[in-house]
PDB file of C-alpha atoms in Angstrom:
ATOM      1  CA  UNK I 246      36.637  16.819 -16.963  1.00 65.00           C
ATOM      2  CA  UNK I 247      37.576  13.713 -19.220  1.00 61.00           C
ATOM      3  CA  UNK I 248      36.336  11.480 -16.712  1.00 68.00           C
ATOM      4  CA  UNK I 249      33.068  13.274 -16.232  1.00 73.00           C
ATOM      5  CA  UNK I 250      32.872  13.384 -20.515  1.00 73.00           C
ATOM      6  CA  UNK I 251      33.285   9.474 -20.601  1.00 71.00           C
ATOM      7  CA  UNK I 252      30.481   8.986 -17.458  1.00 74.00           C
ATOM      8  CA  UNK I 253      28.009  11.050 -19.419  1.00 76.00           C
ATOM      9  CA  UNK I 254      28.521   8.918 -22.159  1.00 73.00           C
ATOM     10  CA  UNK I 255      28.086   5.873 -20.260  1.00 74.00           C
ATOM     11  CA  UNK I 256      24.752   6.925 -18.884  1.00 75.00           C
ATOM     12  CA  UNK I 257      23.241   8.040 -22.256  1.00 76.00           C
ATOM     13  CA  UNK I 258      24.124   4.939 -24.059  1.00 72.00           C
ATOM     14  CA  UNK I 259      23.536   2.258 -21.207  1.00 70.00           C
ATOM     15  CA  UNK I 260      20.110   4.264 -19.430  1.00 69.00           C
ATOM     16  CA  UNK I 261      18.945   6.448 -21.456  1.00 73.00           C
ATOM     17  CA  UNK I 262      19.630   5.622 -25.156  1.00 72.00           C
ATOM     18  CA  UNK I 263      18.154   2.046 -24.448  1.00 70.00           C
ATOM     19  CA  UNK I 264      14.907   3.643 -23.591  1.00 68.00           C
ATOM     20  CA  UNK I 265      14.703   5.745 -26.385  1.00 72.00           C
ATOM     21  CA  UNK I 266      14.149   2.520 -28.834  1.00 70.00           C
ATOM     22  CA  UNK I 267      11.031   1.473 -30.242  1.00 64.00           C
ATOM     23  CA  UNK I 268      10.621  -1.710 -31.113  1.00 64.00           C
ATOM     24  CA  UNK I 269      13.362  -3.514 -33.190  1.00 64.00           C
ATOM     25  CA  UNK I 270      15.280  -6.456 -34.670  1.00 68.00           C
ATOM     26  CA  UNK I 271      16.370  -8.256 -31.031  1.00 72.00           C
ATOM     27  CA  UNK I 272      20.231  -8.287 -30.420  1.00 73.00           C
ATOM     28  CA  UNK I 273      21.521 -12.053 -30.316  1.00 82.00           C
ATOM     29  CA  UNK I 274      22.736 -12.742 -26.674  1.00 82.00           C
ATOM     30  CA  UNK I 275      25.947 -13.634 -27.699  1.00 86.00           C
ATOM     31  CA  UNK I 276      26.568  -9.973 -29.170  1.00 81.00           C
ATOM     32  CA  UNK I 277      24.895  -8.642 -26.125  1.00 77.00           C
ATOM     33  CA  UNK I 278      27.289 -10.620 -23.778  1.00 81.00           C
ATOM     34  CA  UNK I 279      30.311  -9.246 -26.115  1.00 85.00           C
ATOM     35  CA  UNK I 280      29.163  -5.903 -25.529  1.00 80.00           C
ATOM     36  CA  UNK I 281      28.894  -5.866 -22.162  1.00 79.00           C
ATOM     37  CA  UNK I 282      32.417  -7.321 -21.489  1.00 85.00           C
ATOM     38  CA  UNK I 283      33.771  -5.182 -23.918  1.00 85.00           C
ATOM     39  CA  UNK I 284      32.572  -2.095 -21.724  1.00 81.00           C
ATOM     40  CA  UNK I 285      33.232  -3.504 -18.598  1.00 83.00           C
ATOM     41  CA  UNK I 286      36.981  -3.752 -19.519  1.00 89.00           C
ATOM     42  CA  UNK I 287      36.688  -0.388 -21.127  1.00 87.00           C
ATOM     43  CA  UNK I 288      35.397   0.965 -18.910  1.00 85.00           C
ATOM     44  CA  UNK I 289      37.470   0.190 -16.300  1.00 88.00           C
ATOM     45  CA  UNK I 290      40.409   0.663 -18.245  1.00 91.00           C
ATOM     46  CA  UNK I 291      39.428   4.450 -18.955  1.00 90.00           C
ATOM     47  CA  UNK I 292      38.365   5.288 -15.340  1.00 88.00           C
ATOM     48  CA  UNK I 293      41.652   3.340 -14.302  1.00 93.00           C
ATOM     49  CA  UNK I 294      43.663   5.046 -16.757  1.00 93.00           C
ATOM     50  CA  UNK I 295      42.387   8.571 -16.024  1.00 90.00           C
ATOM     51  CA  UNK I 296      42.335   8.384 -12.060  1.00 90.00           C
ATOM     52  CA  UNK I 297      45.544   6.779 -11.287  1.00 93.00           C
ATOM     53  CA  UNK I 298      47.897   7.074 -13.692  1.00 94.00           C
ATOM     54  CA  UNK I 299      47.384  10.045 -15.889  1.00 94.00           C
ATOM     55  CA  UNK I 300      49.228  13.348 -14.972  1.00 93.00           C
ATOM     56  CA  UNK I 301      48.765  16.652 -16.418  1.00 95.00           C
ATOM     57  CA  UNK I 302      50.389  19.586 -16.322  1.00 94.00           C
ATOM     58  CA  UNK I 303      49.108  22.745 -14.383  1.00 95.00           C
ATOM     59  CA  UNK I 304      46.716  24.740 -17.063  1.00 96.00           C
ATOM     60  CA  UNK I 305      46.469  21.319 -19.276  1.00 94.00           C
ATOM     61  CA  UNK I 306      42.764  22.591 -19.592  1.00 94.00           C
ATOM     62  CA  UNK I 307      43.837  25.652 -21.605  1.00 97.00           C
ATOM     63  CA  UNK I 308      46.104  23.917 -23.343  1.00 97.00           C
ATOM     64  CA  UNK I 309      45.190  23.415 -27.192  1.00 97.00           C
ATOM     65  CA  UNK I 310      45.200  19.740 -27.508  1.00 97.00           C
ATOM     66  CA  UNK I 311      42.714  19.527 -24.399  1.00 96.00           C
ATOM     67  CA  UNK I 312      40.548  22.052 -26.437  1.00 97.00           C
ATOM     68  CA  UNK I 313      40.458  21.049 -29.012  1.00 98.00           C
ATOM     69  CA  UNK I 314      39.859  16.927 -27.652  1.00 97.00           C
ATOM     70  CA  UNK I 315      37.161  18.504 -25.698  1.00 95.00           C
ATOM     71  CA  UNK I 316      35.503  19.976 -28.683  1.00 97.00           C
ATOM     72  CA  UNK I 317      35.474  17.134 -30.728  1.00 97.00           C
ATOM     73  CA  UNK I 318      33.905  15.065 -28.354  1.00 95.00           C
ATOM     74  CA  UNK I 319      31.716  16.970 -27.887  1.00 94.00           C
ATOM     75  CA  UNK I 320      30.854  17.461 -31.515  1.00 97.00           C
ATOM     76  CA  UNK I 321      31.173  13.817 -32.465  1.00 97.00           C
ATOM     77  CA  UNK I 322      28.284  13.408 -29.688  1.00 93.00           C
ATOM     78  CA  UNK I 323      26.216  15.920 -31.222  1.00 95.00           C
ATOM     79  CA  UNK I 324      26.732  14.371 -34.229  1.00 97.00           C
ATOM     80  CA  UNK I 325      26.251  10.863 -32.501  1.00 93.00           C
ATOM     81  CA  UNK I 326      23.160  11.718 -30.464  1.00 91.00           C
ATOM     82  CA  UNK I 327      20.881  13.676 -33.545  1.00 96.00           C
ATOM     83  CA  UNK I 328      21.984  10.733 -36.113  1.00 95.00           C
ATOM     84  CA  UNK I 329      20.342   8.151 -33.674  1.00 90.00           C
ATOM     85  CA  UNK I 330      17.656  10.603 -33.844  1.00 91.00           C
ATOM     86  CA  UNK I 331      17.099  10.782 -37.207  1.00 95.00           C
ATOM     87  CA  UNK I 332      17.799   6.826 -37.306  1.00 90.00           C
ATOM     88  CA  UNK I 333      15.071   6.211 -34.770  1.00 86.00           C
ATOM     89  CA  UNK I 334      12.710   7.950 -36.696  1.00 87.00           C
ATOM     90  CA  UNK I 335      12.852   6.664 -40.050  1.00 88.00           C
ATOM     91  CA  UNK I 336       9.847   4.264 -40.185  1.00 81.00           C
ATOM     92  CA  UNK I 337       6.493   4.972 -38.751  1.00 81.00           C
ATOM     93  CA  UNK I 338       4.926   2.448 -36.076  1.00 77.00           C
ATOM     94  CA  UNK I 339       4.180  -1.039 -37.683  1.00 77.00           C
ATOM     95  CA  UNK I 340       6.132   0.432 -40.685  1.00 78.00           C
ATOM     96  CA  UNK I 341       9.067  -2.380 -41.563  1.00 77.00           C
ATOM     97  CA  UNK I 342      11.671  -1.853 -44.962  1.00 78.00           C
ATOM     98  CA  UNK I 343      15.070   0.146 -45.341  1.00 80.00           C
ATOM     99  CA  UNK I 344      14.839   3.765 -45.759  1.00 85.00           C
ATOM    100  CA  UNK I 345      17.981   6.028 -46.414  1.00 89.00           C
ATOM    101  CA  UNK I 346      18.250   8.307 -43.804  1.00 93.00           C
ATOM    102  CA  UNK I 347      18.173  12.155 -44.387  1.00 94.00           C
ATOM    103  CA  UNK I 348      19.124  15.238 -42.603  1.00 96.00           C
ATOM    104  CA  UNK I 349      22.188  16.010 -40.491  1.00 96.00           C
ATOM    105  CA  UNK I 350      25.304  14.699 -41.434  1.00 97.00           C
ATOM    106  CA  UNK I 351      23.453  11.855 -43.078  1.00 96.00           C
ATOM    107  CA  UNK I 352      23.060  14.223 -45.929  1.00 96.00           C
ATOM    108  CA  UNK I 353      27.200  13.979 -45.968  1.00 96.00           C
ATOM    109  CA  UNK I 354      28.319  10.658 -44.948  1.00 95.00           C
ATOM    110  CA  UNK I 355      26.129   7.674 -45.011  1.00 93.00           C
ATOM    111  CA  UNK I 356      26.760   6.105 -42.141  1.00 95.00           C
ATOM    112  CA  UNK I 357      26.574   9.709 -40.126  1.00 96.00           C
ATOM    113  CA  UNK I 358      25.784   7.605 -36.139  1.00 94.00           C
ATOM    114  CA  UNK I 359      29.280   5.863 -36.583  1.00 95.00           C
ATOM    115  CA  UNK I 360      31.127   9.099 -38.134  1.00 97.00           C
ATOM    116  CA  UNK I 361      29.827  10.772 -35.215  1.00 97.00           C
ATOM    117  CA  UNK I 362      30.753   7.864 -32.711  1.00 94.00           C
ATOM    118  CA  UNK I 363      34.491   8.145 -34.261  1.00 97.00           C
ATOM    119  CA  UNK I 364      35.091  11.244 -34.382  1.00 97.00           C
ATOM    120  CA  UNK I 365      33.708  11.762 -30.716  1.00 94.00           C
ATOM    121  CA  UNK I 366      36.823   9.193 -28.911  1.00 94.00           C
ATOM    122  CA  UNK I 367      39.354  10.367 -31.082  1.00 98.00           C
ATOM    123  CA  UNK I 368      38.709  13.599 -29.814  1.00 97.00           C
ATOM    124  CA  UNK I 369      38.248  12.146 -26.351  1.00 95.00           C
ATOM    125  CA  UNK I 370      41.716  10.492 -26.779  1.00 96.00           C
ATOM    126  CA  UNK I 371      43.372  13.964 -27.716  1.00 97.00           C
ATOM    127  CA  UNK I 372      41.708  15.398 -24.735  1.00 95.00           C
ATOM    128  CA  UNK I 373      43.170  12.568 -22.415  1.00 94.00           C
ATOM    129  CA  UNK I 374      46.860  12.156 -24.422  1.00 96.00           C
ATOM    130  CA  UNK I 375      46.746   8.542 -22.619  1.00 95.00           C
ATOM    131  CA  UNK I 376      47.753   5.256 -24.514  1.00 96.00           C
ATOM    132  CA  UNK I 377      44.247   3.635 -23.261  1.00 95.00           C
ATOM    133  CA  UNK I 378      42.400   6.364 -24.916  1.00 95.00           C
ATOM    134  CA  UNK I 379      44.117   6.322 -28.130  1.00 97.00           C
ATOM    135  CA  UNK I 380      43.611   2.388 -27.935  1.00 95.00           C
ATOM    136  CA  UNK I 381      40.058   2.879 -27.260  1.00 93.00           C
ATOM    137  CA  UNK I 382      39.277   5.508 -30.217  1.00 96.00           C
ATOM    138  CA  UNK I 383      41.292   2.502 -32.785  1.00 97.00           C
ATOM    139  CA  UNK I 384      39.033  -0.092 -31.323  1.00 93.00           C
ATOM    140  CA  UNK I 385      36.338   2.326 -32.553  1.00 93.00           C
ATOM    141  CA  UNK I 386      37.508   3.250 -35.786  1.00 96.00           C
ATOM    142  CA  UNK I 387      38.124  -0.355 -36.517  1.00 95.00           C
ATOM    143  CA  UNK I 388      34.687  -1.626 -35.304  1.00 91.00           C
ATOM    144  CA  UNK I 389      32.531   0.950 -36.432  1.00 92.00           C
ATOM    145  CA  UNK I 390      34.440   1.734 -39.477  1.00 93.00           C
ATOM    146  CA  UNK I 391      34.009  -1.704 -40.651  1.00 92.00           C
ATOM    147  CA  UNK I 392      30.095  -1.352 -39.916  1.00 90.00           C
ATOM    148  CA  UNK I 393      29.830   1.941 -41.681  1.00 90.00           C
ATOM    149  CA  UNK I 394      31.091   0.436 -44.929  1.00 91.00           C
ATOM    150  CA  UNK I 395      28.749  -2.577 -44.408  1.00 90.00           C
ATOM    151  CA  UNK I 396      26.073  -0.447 -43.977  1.00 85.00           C
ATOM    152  CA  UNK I 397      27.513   2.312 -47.296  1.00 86.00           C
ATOM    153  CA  UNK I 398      27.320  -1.051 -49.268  1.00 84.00           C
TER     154      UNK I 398
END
C-alpha cells in the first residue's frame, strides 16, 4: 500500500501535474537538473527502502500508526492537489501580477500547496515507520518550509 501511495504520487506530479500548467515563469535548467536527481535518488531510495528492507508485522495495516500515516497522506494530497488548483487559477489568460490566493486552506495558512505537501510525507513516513521515509518528510519540511516563509513574506 505505501509503495502504491508514493507511485501515485510520482505519476501526478511528473505526468499529469506538468500538463495541468498554463503558461508560466520557465524553471532555470539548473533547478530542473536538481530536481530530477533529487527524485531519482528519492525515489529509488523509497522503492528500495520499502521492497527490500522494510518488515512489518502481520495486521500492520490495522495498526494505528499505519492509519493514521495513511490518512494523512492522503489528506496532505487533498490538500496538495486543490491548492495547486486554486494556484493555477489565480490569473486569467494573458493576465500577469501577484494575487493572494483564496479558498481552501489558503484561507488558513498562506502558503496552503506546501502545508499540504508536508503534511502529506510526514504522514507517509508514519505509515512506512522507515528511517528513509522520515528522512524524506525532513527534506520536505526543510525545503518547502523555507519556501513557504519566502512566499508568507
Amino acid at each position: 500500500v505505501n509503495t502504491i501511495g508514493f507511485l501515485f504520487y510520482v505519476f501526478y506530479r511528473a505526468l499529469i501535474f506538468p500538463l495541468l500548467i498554463r503558461e508560466g515563469k520557465p524553471t532555470p535548467f539548473f533547478t530542473f537538473v536538481l530536481a530530477l536527481l533529487f527524485c531519482v535518488f528519492n525515489g529509488y531510495l523509497q522503492g528500495r527502502s520499502l521492497t527490500t528492507y522494510a518488515t512489518y508485522p502481520p495486521g500492520w495495516l490495522g495498526d494505528s500508526r499505519f492509519i493514521t500515516g495513511f490518512l494523512g497522506w492522503l489528506i496532505g494530497m487533498a490538500i496538495n492537489i486543490h491548492s495547486d488548483h486554486i494556484l493555477r487559477n489565480l490569473r486569467k489568460p494573458g493576465e500577469t501580477g501577484y494575487k493572494i490566493p483564496r479558498g481552501g486552506m489558503f484561507e488558513y495558512v498562506s502558503g496552503a500547496n506546501f502545508f499540504g505537501e508536508i503534511l502529506e510525507w510526514f504522514g507517509f513516513a508514519l505509515a512506512c515507520c522507515t528511517i528513509e521515509s522520515l528522512a524524506f518528510a525532513l527534506s520536505t519540511l526543510f525545503i518547502l518550509g523555507s519556501r513557504a516563509r519566502q512566499h508568507h513574506k
